[in-house]
XYZ file of N, CA and C in Angstrom:
378
model
N 10.243 -2.937 20.567
C 10.591 -2.631 22.114
C 8.726 -2.303 22.931
N 8.953 -3.203 23.793
C 7.265 -3.266 24.644
C 7.926 -2.511 25.700
N 6.784 -1.473 26.211
C 6.375 -1.396 27.595
C 6.439 -2.364 28.537
N 6.448 -2.250 29.782
C 6.201 -3.087 30.491
C 4.106 -3.582 30.535
N 3.703 -2.754 30.369
C 2.171 -3.044 30.500
C 1.925 -4.180 29.073
N 2.439 -3.839 27.350
C 2.474 -4.807 27.318
C 3.024 -5.831 27.047
N 4.074 -6.095 27.805
C 5.530 -7.803 28.278
C 4.339 -7.909 29.018
N 3.589 -7.387 29.784
C 2.694 -8.301 30.799
C 1.772 -9.006 30.389
N 0.844 -7.952 29.587
C -0.179 -8.466 28.397
C 0.368 -9.759 27.699
N 1.360 -9.505 26.806
C 1.840 -10.661 25.980
C 1.879 -12.011 26.984
N 2.680 -11.715 28.098
C 3.344 -13.238 29.335
C 2.073 -13.530 29.452
N 0.979 -12.355 29.539
C -0.342 -13.697 30.121
C -1.412 -13.642 29.361
N -1.644 -13.358 28.272
C -2.519 -13.677 27.726
C -2.028 -14.359 25.881
N -0.730 -13.793 25.877
C -0.491 -14.287 24.412
C 0.390 -15.322 23.957
N 0.081 -16.014 22.520
C 0.951 -16.954 21.993
C 1.458 -16.994 21.127
N 2.685 -17.369 20.812
C 4.034 -16.897 20.432
C 3.473 -17.464 18.820
N 3.494 -17.222 17.547
C 2.799 -17.881 16.509
C 4.343 -17.872 15.661
N 5.184 -16.814 15.957
C 6.674 -16.891 14.938
C 7.230 -15.571 15.349
N 8.065 -15.556 14.088
C 9.144 -14.331 13.986
C 9.287 -14.106 13.045
N 9.572 -12.765 12.174
C 9.981 -12.738 10.914
C 11.615 -12.227 10.602
N 12.237 -12.496 9.284
C 13.772 -12.644 9.319
C 14.187 -11.384 10.303
N 13.493 -10.050 10.423
C 14.774 -9.398 11.400
C 14.451 -9.278 12.946
N 13.400 -10.390 13.130
C 13.299 -10.627 14.242
C 11.859 -10.081 15.599
N 11.527 -9.106 14.649
C 9.702 -8.672 14.960
C 8.948 -10.232 15.767
N 8.086 -10.543 17.012
C 7.403 -11.183 17.217
C 6.006 -11.008 17.332
N 5.276 -12.327 17.150
C 3.921 -12.196 16.498
C 3.108 -12.468 17.403
N 2.456 -12.516 17.935
C 1.419 -13.399 18.836
C 0.131 -13.239 18.530
N -0.802 -14.084 19.224
C -1.913 -14.060 19.342
C -2.586 -14.387 20.738
N -4.209 -13.758 20.684
C -4.135 -14.487 22.231
C -4.943 -15.560 22.372
N -4.863 -15.983 24.042
C -4.880 -17.220 24.321
C -6.206 -17.745 24.615
N -6.587 -15.886 24.933
C -8.008 -16.648 26.100
C -9.288 -16.409 24.459
N -10.559 -16.237 25.279
C -11.466 -16.105 24.495
C -11.309 -14.824 23.406
N -12.292 -15.500 22.312
C -12.044 -14.714 21.426
C -12.763 -12.993 21.393
N -11.873 -11.893 20.974
C -12.575 -10.679 21.447
C -14.289 -10.984 20.780
N -14.629 -9.355 21.425
C -15.935 -9.526 21.185
C -15.814 -7.918 20.493
N -16.405 -7.664 19.063
C -16.720 -6.175 18.856
C -16.554 -5.947 17.545
N -17.669 -5.347 17.007
C -17.704 -5.111 15.306
C -18.508 -6.281 15.206
N -19.334 -7.272 15.784
C -19.672 -8.649 15.455
C -18.724 -9.418 14.934
N -17.539 -9.380 15.265
C -16.847 -10.439 14.791
C -15.856 -11.403 15.941
N -16.446 -12.814 16.061
C -15.317 -13.370 17.007
C -14.240 -13.565 16.601
N -12.951 -13.167 16.742
C -11.823 -13.558 16.525
C -10.460 -13.229 17.663
N -9.534 -14.087 17.738
C -9.074 -13.592 18.612
C -7.977 -12.075 18.106
N -7.502 -11.814 19.320
C -6.347 -10.370 19.240
C -5.181 -11.132 18.525
N -4.321 -9.750 17.354
C -3.169 -10.217 17.300
C -2.462 -8.680 17.250
N -0.941 -9.378 17.769
C -0.257 -8.287 17.727
C 1.428 -8.451 17.283
N 2.084 -7.261 17.449
C 3.478 -7.561 17.324
C 4.174 -6.744 18.280
N 5.580 -7.401 18.122
C 6.320 -6.561 19.322
C 7.392 -5.633 18.394
N 7.647 -4.464 17.999
C 8.678 -4.185 17.409
C 9.822 -4.081 17.676
N 10.595 -3.829 17.131
C 12.360 -3.654 17.360
C 12.292 -2.133 17.596
N 13.067 -1.817 18.612
C 13.227 -0.681 19.044
C 13.512 0.557 17.997
N 12.612 1.335 18.310
C 12.728 2.963 17.236
C 11.862 2.590 15.929
N 11.104 1.496 15.772
C 10.395 1.049 14.246
C 8.768 1.423 14.604
N 8.108 1.812 13.469
C 6.949 1.951 13.452
C 6.241 0.759 12.509
N 4.694 1.485 12.187
C 4.088 -0.676 11.288
C 4.334 -0.201 10.298
N 5.131 0.400 9.350
C 5.275 0.448 8.170
C 6.403 -0.822 7.958
N 6.854 -1.399 9.188
C 8.099 -2.398 9.257
C 7.621 -3.766 9.233
N 6.449 -4.269 9.516
C 6.209 -4.913 9.113
C 5.834 -5.476 7.527
N 6.637 -6.989 7.523
C 6.600 -7.285 6.113
C 5.422 -8.271 5.512
N 5.527 -8.439 4.127
C 4.696 -8.413 4.187
C 3.535 -9.951 4.120
N 4.565 -10.787 4.646
C 4.130 -12.059 4.805
C 3.485 -11.997 6.222
N 3.848 -11.634 7.119
C 3.133 -11.124 8.101
C 1.933 -10.354 8.529
N 2.230 -9.251 7.251
C 0.963 -8.124 7.373
C -0.544 -8.784 7.339
N -0.749 -9.764 6.258
C -2.035 -10.537 5.724
C -2.551 -10.922 7.217
N -1.256 -11.574 7.743
C -1.880 -12.198 8.980
C -2.041 -11.991 10.256
N -1.761 -10.543 10.631
C -1.781 -9.555 11.564
C -3.246 -9.055 11.277
N -3.718 -8.460 10.201
C -4.770 -7.920 9.956
C -6.150 -8.712 9.881
N -6.020 -10.127 9.847
C -6.851 -11.175 9.805
C -7.784 -11.473 8.376
N -6.734 -11.274 7.137
C -6.911 -11.424 6.052
C -6.224 -12.592 5.997
N -5.386 -13.165 6.333
C -4.730 -14.671 6.310
C -4.852 -15.235 7.848
N -5.116 -16.826 7.057
C -5.346 -17.543 8.398
C -3.342 -17.718 9.180
N -2.975 -17.743 8.425
C -1.649 -17.914 8.264
C -0.583 -17.001 7.533
N 0.513 -16.787 8.018
C 1.870 -15.947 7.535
C 1.890 -16.793 6.344
N 2.153 -15.914 5.218
C 2.734 -16.387 4.322
C 4.332 -17.161 4.155
N 4.415 -17.969 3.461
C 5.507 -18.680 3.491
C 6.961 -18.184 3.047
N 8.047 -18.452 3.357
C 9.636 -17.298 2.387
C 8.753 -17.623 1.190
N 8.970 -19.096 1.306
C 8.847 -19.498 -0.110
C 7.903 -19.148 -1.753
N 6.652 -19.107 -0.478
C 5.763 -18.576 -1.318
C 5.353 -16.972 -1.277
N 6.978 -16.301 -1.573
C 6.766 -14.888 -1.534
C 6.696 -14.582 -3.251
N 6.035 -13.284 -3.669
C 6.081 -13.200 -4.943
C 7.664 -12.279 -4.932
N 7.672 -12.606 -6.295
C 9.305 -11.334 -7.264
C 8.913 -10.093 -6.251
N 7.570 -9.589 -6.795
C 7.451 -7.915 -6.841
C 7.516 -7.771 -4.876
N 6.921 -8.490 -4.523
C 7.300 -8.476 -2.562
C 8.870 -8.675 -2.096
N 9.156 -6.765 -2.679
C 10.522 -6.487 -1.793
C 10.836 -6.479 -0.547
N 11.976 -6.829 0.142
C 11.952 -6.135 1.515
C 11.785 -4.847 2.183
N 11.733 -4.812 2.960
C 10.978 -3.598 4.065
C 12.207 -2.589 3.301
N 11.895 -1.538 2.857
C 12.908 -0.024 3.273
C 12.414 1.057 3.845
N 12.820 1.480 4.933
C 12.439 2.777 5.666
C 12.571 3.968 5.056
N 11.513 4.715 4.855
C 11.284 6.104 4.717
C 12.584 6.889 4.177
N 13.439 7.597 3.555
C 14.463 8.083 3.984
C 14.740 9.515 3.886
N 13.149 10.044 3.746
C 13.482 11.392 3.503
C 13.673 12.184 4.365
N 14.273 13.650 4.492
C 14.684 13.946 5.525
C 16.185 13.466 6.335
N 16.616 12.443 5.312
C 18.368 11.976 6.183
C 19.056 11.724 4.854
N 20.233 11.781 5.042
C 21.444 11.810 4.088
C 21.079 11.235 2.979
N 20.503 10.145 3.071
C 20.555 8.822 2.251
C 19.110 8.927 1.331
N 18.204 10.218 1.413
C 17.073 10.341 0.658
C 17.421 10.648 -0.840
N 16.183 10.217 -1.669
C 16.203 10.234 -2.988
C 16.083 11.361 -3.503
N 17.109 11.993 -4.596
C 16.938 13.199 -5.063
C 17.166 13.317 -6.689
N 16.118 13.179 -7.192
C 16.003 13.401 -8.846
C 17.419 14.188 -9.259
N 17.714 13.736 -10.691
C 18.676 14.403 -11.237
C 18.432 15.941 -11.074
N 18.801 16.619 -11.219
C 18.776 18.225 -11.453
C 18.305 19.041 -10.006
N 18.539 17.932 -9.155
C 17.892 18.584 -7.914
C 19.217 19.297 -7.381
N 18.378 20.417 -6.645
C 19.767 20.829 -5.805
C 20.779 20.540 -4.516
N 19.445 19.390 -3.942
C 20.095 18.617 -2.934
C 21.239 17.372 -3.640
N 21.053 17.048 -4.790
C 21.860 16.190 -4.966
C 23.479 16.247 -5.532
N 23.726 17.849 -6.366
C 24.585 18.265 -6.665
C 25.075 19.157 -5.690
N 24.144 20.139 -5.120
C 24.444 21.960 -5.159
C 24.872 22.812 -5.831
N 24.440 22.427 -6.859
C 24.561 23.414 -8.165
C 23.143 23.072 -8.908
N 22.910 24.369 -9.753
C 21.479 24.249 -10.581
C 22.587 23.552 -11.836
N 21.910 23.128 -12.523
C 21.981 22.671 -13.803
C 22.089 23.480 -14.617
N 22.866 23.393 -15.998
C 23.132 24.278 -16.839
C 21.923 24.397 -17.536
N 21.810 25.316 -17.899
C 20.213 26.044 -18.359
C 20.039 25.373 -20.179
N 19.074 24.864 -20.295
C 19.221 23.997 -21.683
C 18.708 24.872 -22.856
N 17.942 26.036 -22.710
C 17.887 27.236 -24.004
C 16.740 26.920 -24.287
N 15.442 25.809 -23.741
C 13.869 26.178 -24.211
C 12.833 26.593 -23.416
N 13.343 28.002 -22.460
C 12.594 28.472 -21.811
C 12.895 29.780 -22.303
N 11.336 30.202 -22.396
C 11.231 31.653 -22.916
C 10.392 32.712 -21.872
N 10.602 33.432 -21.082
C 9.961 34.068 -20.075
C 8.673 34.972 -20.766
N 7.954 34.906 -19.904
C 6.275 35.344 -20.342
C 6.884 37.096 -20.071
N 6.297 37.549 -21.162
C 6.382 39.023 -20.733
C 4.894 39.828 -20.882
N 4.675 40.516 -20.587
C 3.347 41.436 -21.109
C 3.138 41.622 -22.967
N 4.436 41.895 -23.667
C 4.436 42.271 -24.886
C 4.495 41.429 -25.834
N 4.769 39.714 -25.288
C 4.522 38.480 -25.937
C 3.157 38.272 -25.957
N 2.352 38.787 -24.761
C 0.879 37.994 -24.683
C -0.437 38.884 -25.647
N 0.612 40.226 -26.076
C -0.099 40.960 -27.298
C -0.426 40.534 -28.561
N 1.386 39.870 -28.614
C 1.337 39.446 -30.049
C 0.471 38.241 -30.672
N 0.070 37.527 -29.734
C -0.506 35.970 -29.864
C -1.788 36.404 -30.479
């Protein structure tokens, strides 16, 4: 969600390059390339959906946004291992809890009998 300054900058100096499957808009500057760090290249930016962070950018647009690629990856060129974005669910009810976690079941798993507590007497026996 763009604030007024971003909206105005985008209207005046941005050219829409495309949208991803979720509706985020990607822009490139129409004016002269930015000078900085010895590189002359156009400025690129994304307008996020409300409440999103930078990790929401899909792989096909990430390379273009960071000037690694000249164009976004076409959807048919996506690799099988490039899975759709999933937000980090830590701290929510949908967070991952491994087997045996108190958060998963609310109860301790039964003891297996493979644990022997340390005692000072057992240390001197060895």
